[in-house]
Short mmCIF file of C-alpha atoms in Angstrom, two decimals:
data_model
loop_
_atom_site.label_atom_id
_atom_site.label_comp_id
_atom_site.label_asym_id
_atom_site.label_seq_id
_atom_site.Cartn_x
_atom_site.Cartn_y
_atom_site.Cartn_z
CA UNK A 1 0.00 0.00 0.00
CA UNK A 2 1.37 3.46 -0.88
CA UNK A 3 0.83 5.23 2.54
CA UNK A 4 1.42 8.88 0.93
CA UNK A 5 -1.59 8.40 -1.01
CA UNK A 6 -3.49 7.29 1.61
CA UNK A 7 -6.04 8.72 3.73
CA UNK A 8 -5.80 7.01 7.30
CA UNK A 9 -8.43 6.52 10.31
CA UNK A 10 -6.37 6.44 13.12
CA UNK A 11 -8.77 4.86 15.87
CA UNK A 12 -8.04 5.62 19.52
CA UNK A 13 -5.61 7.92 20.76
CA UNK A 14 -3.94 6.03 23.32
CA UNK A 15 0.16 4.88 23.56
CA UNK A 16 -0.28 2.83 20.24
CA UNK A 17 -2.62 5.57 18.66
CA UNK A 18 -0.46 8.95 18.84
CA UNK A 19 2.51 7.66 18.39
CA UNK A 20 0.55 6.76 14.98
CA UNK A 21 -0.73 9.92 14.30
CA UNK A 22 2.53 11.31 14.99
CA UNK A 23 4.75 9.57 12.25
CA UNK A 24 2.03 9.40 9.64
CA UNK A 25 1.93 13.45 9.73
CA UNK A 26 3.94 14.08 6.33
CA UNK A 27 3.95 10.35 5.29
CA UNK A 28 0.09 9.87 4.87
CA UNK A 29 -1.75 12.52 2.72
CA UNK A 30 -4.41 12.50 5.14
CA UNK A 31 -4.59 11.75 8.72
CA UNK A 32 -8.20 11.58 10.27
CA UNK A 33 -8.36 10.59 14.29
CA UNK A 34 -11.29 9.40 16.58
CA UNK A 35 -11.31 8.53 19.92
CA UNK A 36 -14.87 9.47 21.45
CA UNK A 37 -13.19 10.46 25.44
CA UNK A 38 -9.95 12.72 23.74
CA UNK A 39 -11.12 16.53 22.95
CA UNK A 40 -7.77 16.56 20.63
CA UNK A 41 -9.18 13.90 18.01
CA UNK A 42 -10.95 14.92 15.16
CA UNK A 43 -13.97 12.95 15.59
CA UNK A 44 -15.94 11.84 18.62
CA UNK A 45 -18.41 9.31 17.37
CA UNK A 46 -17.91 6.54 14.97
CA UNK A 47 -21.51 7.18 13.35
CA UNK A 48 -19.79 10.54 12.03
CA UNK A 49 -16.87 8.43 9.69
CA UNK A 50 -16.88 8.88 5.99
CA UNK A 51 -16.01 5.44 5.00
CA UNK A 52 -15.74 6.77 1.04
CA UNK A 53 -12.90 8.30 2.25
CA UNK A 54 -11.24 6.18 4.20
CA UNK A 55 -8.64 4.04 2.76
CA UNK A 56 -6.67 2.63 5.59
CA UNK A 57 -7.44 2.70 9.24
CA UNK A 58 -5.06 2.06 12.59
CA UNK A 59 -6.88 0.74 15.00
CA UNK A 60 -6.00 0.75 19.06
CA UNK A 61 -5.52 -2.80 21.06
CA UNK A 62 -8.83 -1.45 23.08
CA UNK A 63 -10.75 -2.31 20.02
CA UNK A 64 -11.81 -6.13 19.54
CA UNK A 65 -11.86 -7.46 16.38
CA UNK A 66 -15.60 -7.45 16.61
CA UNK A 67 -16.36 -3.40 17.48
CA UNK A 68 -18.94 -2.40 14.96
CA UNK A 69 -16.62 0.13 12.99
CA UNK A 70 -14.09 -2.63 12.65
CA UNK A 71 -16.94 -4.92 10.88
CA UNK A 72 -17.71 -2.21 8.57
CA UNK A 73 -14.54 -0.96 7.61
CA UNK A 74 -14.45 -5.34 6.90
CA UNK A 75 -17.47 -5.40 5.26
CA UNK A 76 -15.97 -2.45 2.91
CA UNK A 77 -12.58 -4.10 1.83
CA UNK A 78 -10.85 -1.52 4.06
CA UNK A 79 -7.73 -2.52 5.25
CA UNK A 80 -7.13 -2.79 9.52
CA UNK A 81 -3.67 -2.38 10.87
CA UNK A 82 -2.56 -2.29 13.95
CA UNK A 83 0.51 0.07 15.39
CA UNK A 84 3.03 -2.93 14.46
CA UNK A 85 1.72 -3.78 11.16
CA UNK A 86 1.59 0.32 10.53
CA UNK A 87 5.47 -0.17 11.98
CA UNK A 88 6.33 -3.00 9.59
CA UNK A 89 5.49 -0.78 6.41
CA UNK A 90 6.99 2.26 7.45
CA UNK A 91 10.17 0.64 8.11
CA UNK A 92 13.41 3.25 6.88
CA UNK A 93 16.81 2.31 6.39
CA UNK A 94 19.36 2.26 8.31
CA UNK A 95 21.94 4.85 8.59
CA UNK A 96 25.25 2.65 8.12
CA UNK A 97 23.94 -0.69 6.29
CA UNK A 98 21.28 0.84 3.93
CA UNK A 99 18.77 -2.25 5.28
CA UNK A 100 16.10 -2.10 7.73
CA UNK A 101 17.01 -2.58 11.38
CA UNK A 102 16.50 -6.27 12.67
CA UNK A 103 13.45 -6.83 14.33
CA UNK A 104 13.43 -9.62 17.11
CA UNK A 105 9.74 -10.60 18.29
CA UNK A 106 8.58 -11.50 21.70
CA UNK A 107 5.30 -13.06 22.12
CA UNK A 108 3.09 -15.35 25.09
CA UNK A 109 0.77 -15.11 27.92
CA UNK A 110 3.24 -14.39 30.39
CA UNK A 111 7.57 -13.35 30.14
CA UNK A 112 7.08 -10.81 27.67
CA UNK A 113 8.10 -7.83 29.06
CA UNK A 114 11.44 -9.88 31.04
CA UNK A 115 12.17 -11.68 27.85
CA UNK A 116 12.32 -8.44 25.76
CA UNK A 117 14.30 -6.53 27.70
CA UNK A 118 16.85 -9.60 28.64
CA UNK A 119 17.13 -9.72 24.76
CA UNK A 120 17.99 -5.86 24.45
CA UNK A 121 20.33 -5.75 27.15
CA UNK A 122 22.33 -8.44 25.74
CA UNK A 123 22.41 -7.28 22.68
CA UNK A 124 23.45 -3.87 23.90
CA UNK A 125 26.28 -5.33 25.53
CA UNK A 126 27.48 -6.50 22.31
CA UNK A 127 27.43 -3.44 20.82
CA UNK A 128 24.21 -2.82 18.98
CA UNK A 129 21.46 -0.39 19.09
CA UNK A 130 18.46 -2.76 20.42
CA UNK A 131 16.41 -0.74 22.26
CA UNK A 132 13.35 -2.70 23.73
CA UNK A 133 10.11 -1.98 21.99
CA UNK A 134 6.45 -2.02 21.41
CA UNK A 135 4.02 -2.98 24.90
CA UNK A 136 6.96 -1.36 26.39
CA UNK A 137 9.30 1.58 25.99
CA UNK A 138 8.85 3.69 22.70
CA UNK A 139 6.10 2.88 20.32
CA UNK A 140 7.47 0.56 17.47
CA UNK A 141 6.14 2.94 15.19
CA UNK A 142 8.25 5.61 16.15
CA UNK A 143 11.39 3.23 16.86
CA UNK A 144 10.80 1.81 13.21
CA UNK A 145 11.22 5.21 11.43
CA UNK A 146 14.49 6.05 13.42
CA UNK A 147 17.65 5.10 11.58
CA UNK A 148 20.31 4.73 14.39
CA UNK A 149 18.69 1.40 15.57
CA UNK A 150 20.24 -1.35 14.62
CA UNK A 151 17.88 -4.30 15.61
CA UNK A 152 14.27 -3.67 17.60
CA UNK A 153 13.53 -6.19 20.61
CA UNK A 154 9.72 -5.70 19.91
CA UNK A 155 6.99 -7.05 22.95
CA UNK A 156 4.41 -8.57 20.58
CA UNK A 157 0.55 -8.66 22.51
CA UNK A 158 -1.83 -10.91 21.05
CA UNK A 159 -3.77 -7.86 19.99
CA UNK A 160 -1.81 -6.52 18.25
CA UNK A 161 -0.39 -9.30 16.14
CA UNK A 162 -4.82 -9.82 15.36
CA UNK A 163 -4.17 -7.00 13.20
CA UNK A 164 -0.76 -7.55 11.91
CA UNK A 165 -0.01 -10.04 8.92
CA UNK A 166 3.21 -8.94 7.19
CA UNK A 167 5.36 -9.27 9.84
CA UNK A 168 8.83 -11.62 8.87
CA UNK A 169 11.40 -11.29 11.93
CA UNK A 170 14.58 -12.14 12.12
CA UNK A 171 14.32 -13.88 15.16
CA UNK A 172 10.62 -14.71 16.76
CA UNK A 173 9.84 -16.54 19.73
CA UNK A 174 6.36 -17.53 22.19
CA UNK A 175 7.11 -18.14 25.99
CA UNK A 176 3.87 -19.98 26.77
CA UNK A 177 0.32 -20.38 25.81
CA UNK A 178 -2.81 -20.41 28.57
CA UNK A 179 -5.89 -18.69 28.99
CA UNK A 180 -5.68 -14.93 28.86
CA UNK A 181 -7.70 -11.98 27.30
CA UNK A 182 -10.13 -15.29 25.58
CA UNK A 183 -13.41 -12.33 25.82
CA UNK A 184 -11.44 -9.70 23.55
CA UNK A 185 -10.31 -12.68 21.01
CA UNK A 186 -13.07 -15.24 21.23
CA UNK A 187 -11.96 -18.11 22.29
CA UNK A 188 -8.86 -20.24 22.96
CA UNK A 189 -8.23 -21.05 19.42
CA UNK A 190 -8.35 -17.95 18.49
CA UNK A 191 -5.69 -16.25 20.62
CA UNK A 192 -3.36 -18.93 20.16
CA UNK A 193 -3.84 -18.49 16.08
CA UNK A 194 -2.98 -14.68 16.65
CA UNK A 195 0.15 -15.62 18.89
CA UNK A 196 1.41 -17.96 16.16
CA UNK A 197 1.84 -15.52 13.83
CA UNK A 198 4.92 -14.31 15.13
CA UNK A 199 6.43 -17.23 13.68
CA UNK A 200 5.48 -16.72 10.06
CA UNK A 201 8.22 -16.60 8.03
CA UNK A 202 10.71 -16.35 10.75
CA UNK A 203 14.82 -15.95 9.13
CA UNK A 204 17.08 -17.07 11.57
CA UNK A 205 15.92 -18.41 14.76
CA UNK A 206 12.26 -19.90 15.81
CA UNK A 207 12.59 -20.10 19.43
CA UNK A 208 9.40 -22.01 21.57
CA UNK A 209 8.50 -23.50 25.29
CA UNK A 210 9.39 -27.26 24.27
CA UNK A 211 6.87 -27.58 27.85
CA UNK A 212 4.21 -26.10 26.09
CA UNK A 213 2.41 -28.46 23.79
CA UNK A 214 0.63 -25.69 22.01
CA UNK A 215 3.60 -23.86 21.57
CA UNK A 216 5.12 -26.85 20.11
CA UNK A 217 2.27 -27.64 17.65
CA UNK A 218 2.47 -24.27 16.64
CA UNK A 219 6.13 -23.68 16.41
CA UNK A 220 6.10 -27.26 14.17
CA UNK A 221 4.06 -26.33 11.79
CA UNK A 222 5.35 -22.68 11.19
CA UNK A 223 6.85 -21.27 8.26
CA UNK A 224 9.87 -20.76 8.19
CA UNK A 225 12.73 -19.40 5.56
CA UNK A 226 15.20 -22.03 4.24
CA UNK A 227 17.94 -21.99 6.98
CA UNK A 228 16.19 -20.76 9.98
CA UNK A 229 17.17 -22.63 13.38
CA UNK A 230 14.48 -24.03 15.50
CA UNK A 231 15.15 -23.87 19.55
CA UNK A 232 13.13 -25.32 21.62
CA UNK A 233 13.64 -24.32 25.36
CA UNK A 234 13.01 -26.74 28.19
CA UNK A 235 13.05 -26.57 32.20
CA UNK A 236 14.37 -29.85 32.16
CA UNK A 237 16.55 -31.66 30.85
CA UNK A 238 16.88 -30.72 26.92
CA UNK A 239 16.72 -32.98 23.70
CA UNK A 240 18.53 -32.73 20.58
CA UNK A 241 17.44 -28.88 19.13
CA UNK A 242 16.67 -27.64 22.44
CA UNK A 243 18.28 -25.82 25.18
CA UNK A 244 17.58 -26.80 28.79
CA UNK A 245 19.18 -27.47 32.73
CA UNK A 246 21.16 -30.30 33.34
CA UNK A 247 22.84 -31.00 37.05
CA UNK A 248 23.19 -27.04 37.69
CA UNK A 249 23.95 -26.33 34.21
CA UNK A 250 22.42 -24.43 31.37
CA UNK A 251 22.77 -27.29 28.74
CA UNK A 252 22.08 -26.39 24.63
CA UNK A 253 21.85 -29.23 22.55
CA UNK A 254 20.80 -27.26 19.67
CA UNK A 255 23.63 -25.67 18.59
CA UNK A 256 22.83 -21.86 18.95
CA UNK A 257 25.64 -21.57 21.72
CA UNK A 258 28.14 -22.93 19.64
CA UNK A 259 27.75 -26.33 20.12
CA UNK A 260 26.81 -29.57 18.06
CA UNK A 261 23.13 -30.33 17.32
CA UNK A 262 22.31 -32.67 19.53
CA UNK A 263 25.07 -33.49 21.63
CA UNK A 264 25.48 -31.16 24.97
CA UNK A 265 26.94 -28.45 25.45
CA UNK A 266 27.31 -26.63 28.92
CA UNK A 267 26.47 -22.95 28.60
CA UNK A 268 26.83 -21.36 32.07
CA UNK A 269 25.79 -22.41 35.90
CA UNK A 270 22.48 -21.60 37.20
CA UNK A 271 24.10 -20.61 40.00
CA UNK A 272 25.69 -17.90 38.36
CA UNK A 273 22.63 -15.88 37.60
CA UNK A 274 22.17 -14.17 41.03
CA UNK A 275 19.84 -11.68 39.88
CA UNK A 276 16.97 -14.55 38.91
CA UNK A 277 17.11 -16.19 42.39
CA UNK A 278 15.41 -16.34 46.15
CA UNK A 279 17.69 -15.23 49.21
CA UNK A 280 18.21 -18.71 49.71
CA UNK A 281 19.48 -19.48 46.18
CA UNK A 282 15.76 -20.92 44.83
CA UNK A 283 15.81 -20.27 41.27
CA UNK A 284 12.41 -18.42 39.91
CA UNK A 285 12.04 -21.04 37.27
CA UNK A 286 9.42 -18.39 35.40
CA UNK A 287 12.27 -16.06 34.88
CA UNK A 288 14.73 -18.64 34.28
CA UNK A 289 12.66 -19.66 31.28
CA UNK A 290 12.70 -16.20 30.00
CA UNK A 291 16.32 -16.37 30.36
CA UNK A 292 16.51 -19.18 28.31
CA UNK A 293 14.35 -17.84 25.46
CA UNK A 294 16.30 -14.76 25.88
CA UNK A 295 19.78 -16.09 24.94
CA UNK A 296 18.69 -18.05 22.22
CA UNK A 297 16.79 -15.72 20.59
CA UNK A 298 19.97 -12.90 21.35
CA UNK A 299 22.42 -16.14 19.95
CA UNK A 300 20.40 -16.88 17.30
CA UNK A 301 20.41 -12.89 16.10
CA UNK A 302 24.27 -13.38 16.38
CA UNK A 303 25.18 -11.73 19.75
CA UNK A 304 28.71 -13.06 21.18
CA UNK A 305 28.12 -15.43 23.90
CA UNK A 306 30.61 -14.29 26.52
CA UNK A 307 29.25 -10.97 26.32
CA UNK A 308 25.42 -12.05 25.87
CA UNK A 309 26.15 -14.46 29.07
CA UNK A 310 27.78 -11.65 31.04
CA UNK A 311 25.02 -9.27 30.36
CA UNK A 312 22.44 -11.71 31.66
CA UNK A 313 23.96 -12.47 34.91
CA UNK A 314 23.62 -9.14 35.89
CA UNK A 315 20.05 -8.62 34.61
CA UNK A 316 17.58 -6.98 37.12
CA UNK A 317 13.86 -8.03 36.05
CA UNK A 318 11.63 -4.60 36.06
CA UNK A 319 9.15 -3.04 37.67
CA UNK A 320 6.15 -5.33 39.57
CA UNK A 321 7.97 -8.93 38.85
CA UNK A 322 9.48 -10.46 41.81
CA UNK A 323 10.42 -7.41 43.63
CA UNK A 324 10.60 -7.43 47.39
CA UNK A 325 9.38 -4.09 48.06
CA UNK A 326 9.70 -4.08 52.41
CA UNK A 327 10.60 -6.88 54.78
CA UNK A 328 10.17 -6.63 58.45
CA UNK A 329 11.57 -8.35 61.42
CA UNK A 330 9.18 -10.71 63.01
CA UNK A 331 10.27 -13.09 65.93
CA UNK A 332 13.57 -15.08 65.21
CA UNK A 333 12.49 -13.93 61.73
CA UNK A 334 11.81 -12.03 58.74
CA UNK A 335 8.58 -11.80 56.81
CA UNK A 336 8.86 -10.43 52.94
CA UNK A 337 6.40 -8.11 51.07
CA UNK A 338 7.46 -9.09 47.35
CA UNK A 339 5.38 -7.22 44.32
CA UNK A 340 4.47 -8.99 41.37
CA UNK A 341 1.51 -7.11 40.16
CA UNK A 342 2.45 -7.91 36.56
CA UNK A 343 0.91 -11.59 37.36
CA UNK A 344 -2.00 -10.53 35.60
CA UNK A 345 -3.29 -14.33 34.75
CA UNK A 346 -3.46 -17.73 36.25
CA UNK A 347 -0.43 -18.66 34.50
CA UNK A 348 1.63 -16.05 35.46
CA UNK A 349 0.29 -16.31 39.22
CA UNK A 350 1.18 -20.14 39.34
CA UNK A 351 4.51 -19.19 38.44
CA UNK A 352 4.92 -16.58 40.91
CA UNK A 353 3.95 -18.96 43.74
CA UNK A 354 6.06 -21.87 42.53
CA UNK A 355 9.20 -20.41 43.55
CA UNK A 356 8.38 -20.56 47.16
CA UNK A 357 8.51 -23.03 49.90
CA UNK A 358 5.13 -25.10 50.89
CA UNK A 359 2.68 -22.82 53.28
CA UNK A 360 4.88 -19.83 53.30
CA UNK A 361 2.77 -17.55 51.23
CA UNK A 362 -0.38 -14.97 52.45
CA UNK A 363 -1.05 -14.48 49.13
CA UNK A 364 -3.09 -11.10 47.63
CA UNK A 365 -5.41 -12.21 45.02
CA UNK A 366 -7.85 -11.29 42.62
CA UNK A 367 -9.31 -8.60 40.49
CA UNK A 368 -10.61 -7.91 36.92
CA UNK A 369 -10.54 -12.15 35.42
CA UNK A 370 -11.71 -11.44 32.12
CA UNK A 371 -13.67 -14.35 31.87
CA UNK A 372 -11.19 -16.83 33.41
CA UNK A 373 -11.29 -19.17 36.49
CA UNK A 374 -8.80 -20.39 39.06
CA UNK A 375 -9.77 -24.09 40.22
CA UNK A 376 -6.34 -25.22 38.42
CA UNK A 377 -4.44 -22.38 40.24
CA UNK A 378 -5.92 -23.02 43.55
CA UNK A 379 -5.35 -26.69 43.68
CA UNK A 380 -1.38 -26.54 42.18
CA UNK A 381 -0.93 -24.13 44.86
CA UNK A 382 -2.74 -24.97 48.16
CA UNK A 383 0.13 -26.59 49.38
CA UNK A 384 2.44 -23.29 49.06
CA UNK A 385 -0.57 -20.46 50.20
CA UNK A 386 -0.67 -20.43 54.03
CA UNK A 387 -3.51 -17.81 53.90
CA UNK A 388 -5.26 -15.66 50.95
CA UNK A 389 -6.49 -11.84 50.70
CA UNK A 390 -9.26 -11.58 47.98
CA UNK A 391 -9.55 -8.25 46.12
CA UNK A 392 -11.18 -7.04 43.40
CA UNK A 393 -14.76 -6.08 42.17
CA UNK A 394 -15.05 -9.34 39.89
CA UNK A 395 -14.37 -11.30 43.45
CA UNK A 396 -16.39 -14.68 42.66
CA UNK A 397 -14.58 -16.68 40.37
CA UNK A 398 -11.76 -16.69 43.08
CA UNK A 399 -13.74 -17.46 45.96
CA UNK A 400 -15.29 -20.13 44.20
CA UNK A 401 -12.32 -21.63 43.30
CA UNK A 402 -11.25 -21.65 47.34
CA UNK A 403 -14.22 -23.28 48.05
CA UNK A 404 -13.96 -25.83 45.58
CA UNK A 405 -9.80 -26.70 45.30
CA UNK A 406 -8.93 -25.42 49.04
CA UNK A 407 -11.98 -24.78 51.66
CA UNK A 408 -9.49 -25.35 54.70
CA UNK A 409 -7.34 -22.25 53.50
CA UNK A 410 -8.11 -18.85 55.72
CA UNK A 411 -9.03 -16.29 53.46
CA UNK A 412 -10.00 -12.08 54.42
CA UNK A 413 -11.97 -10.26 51.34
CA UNK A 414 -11.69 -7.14 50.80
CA UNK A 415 -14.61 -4.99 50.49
CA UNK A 416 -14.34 -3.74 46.90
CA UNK A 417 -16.92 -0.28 47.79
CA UNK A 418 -13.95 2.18 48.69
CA UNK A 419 -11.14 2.34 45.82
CA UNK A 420 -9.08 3.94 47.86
CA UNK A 421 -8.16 2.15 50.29
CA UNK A 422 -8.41 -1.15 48.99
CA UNK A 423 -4.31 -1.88 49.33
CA UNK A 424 -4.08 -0.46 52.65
CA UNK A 425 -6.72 -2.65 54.14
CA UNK A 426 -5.20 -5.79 51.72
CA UNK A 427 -1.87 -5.33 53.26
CA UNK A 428 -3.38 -5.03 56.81
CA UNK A 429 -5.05 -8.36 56.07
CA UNK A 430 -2.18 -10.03 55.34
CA UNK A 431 0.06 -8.48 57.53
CA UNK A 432 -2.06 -10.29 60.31
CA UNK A 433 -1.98 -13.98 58.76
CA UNK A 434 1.79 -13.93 58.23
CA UNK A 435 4.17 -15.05 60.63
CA UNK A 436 8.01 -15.19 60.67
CA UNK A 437 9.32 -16.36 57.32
CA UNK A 438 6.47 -16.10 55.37
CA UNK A 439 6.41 -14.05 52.10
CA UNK A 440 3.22 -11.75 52.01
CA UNK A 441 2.64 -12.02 47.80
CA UNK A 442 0.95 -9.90 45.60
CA UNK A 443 0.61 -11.98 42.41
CA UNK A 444 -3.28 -11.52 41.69
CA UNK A 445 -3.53 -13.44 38.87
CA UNK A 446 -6.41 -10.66 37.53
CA UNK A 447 -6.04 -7.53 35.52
CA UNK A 448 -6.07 -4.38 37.39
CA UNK A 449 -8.45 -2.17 35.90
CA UNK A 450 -11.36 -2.39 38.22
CA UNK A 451 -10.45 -0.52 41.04
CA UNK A 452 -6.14 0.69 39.72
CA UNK A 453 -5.08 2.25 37.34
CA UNK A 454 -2.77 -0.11 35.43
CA UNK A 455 -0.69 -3.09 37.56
CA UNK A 456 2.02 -0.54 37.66
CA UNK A 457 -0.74 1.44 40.04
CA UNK A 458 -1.73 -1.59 42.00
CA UNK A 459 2.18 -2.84 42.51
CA UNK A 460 3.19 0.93 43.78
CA UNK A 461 0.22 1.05 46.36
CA UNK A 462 1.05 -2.37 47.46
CA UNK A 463 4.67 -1.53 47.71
CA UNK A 464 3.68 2.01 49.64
CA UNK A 465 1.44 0.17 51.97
CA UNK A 466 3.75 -2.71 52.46
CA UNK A 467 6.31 -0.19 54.01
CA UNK A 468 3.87 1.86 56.20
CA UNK A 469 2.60 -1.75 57.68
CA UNK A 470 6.66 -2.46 58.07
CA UNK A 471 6.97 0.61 59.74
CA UNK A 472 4.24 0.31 62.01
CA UNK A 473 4.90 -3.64 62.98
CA UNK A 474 8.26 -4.41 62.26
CA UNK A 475 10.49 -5.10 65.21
#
């Protein structure tokens, strides 16, 4: 499509959505917003649109594929793009090779964000432009048009890939597969069809959860250019094309550390990544898998190893993931607040609590589920939750799941009626179950948006109010 002939709909003026507007100005002969809650767009209400003169439009993640001006623009031939597909066209080259930057794409339910920027800080350490992109950081679409960059480490949502078809990365990989955000796509098969196509015609390296049977399926029957490695990553031990942990070893059998295909080849100790680890040494196998997925897909682009391996033992995840946030001194002990308000789903939750020992957790729970339930969650991890604090306005599909998986488990819930206080009173709560050694956990396994403002929000109230109760209690 020739963009500077086109006039565009740019729908929703969100992240995503300005940074749209901003680098079509001068590329696109016409630029058109809506948004219906932002006085700056230029329209307010879909019924005012002038489809006969719309020729592309740019639609926002908030939109499902099934809003009514989405079906029309359908039902019209018009073409929908999201932000990354809008990114992929508008591609420039780069200052010193004359190609396009790299693009290296990050996509699953849960290890995006940690995966992403693992990826870019290896990559930086080899020398190269990589800044991390997309769901976090700068816009791709602004990233894209910038000619410094060398390669983009771009955090792929399943949204955004609905709308996005002409994507062919250089390196592509999916950390895992489970229910998540099944309301805005429609079903199970249908989010896992968008997540796949990260892996269309993939160049150099196809990495995929080898524990993950969907991701499996999915990564097996991609397609691929002639010459592009498959790695499959593992928690256990690994099989030929896969890399994987073997007696306190990171073991690749695949050959992307500079190894043989399928004969073993010790990368690194486990040990020596300090940064992904409990005060006791426990490895948080969540964010070792990201690790994992991380240096192949940073291998596979090329990065040296030394330098890749060095850059990733001093990784620090970000913001809401694993973060102890206050500790207090209890008795002969200690007990830990630890935020990780970016476990937004049951996957991510179970994760969280697997890294701890069995009924050491008063675990903070619950929130917006978007349609999902926790029966699975609850019974994996009764042994590890010594007590549960329920939040949230959608409060029943947790609650249920207690009473079904795990009715002997104490559990205080939160009155959802007053917003603003719903932390402090959360924290109290758990404040009062735990005991000396115990890990007080937010990992609510729900979106935030029904009484924060984003899980950013809910992780810096729980990390405020975690240090007031500290202050008050601690010895």
């Amino acid at each position: 499509m020739d963009i500077g002939r086109c006039t565009v709909l740019v729908a929703g003026l969100g992240v995503s959505g300005r940074s749209a507007q901003q680098v079509l100005r001068g590329r696109a002969a016409r630029v058109i917003t809506i948004d219906e809650r932002k006085d700056e767009a230029d329209l307010h209400s879909f019924d005012d649109i002038d489809w006969s003169s719309i020729d592309l439009v740019v639609t926002s993640p908030g939109f499902n594929p099934r809003t009514a001006f989405l079906v029309t623009a359908k039902e019209r031939g018009i073409p929908v793009w999201s932000e990354v597909e809008l990114a992929w066209n508008l591609r420039v080259e780069h200052v010193g090779t004359g190609k396009p930057a790299g693009w290296i794409g990050i996509t699953g339910t849960n290890g995006k964000t940690s995966t992403t920027q693992m990826v870019s800080t290896m990559l930086a350490a080899c020398g190269l432009r990589a800044p991390a992109v997309g769901n976090i950081g700068k816009p791709v679409s602004h990233a894209a048009v910038e000619a410094e960059n060398d390669v983009l480490c771009v955090e792929l949502s399943s949204f955004q890939l609905h709308f996005t078809e002409s994507l062919a990365l250089d390196c592509a990989a999916i950390t895992n597969i489970a229910d998540d955000h099944l309301d805005w796509h429609g079903g199970m098969a249908n989010y896992a069809a968008d997540k796949s196509k990260v892996f269309h015609g993939v160049r150099r390296a196809l990495v995929y959860n080898a524990d993950d049977e969907r991701v499996s399926r999915l990564a097996e029957r991609a397609r691929t250019i002639q010459g592009c490695r498959r790695v499959g990553f593992t928690l256990h031990e690994p099989k030929a094309g896969e890399i994987g942990l073997s007696n306190g070893y990171i073991v690749d059998m695949s050959g992307v550390a500079g190894g043989t295909y399928g004969r073993p080849h010790r990368v690194e100790r486990i040990a020596a990544f300090t940064h992904l680890t409990e005060p006791d040494g426990t490895i948080y196998p969540h964010l070792l898998a990201d690790a994992m997925t991380a240096l192949a897909l940073a291998l596979g682009y090329g990065a040296d190893l030394d330098r890749a391996l060095d850059a990733l033992k001093t990784f620090v995840p970000g913001g809401h993931r694993i973060a102890t946030v206050a500790k207090a001194k209890i008795g002969d002990g200690f007990v830990r607040f630890v935020d990780d308000s970016k476990a937004t789903n049951a996957s991510a939750a179970n994760a969280s609590l697997s890294s701890y020992r069995p009924k050491s957790v008063v675990w903070i729970a619950g929130g917006l589920a978007k349609g999902s339930r926790f029966e699975e969650l609850v019974a994996e991890q009764r042994g590890t939750v010594a007590a549960a604090v329920v939040i949230g306005v959608d409060q029943r599909p947790m609650l249920e799941a207690f009473v079904a998986k795990a009715p002997d488990i104490a559990i205080t819930v939160i009155d959802p009626t007053d917003r603003e206080t719903v932390m402090a009173r959360a924290v109290d709560a758990a404040g009062a179950y735990a005991t000396a050694g115990d890990v007080v956990l937010l990992a609510p396994a729900c979106a935030s948006m029904d009484q924060f403002v984003s899980y950013a929000d809910r992780g810096d109230q729980f990390a405020r109010e975690s240090q007031r109760w500290v202050k008050a209690h601690g010895e």
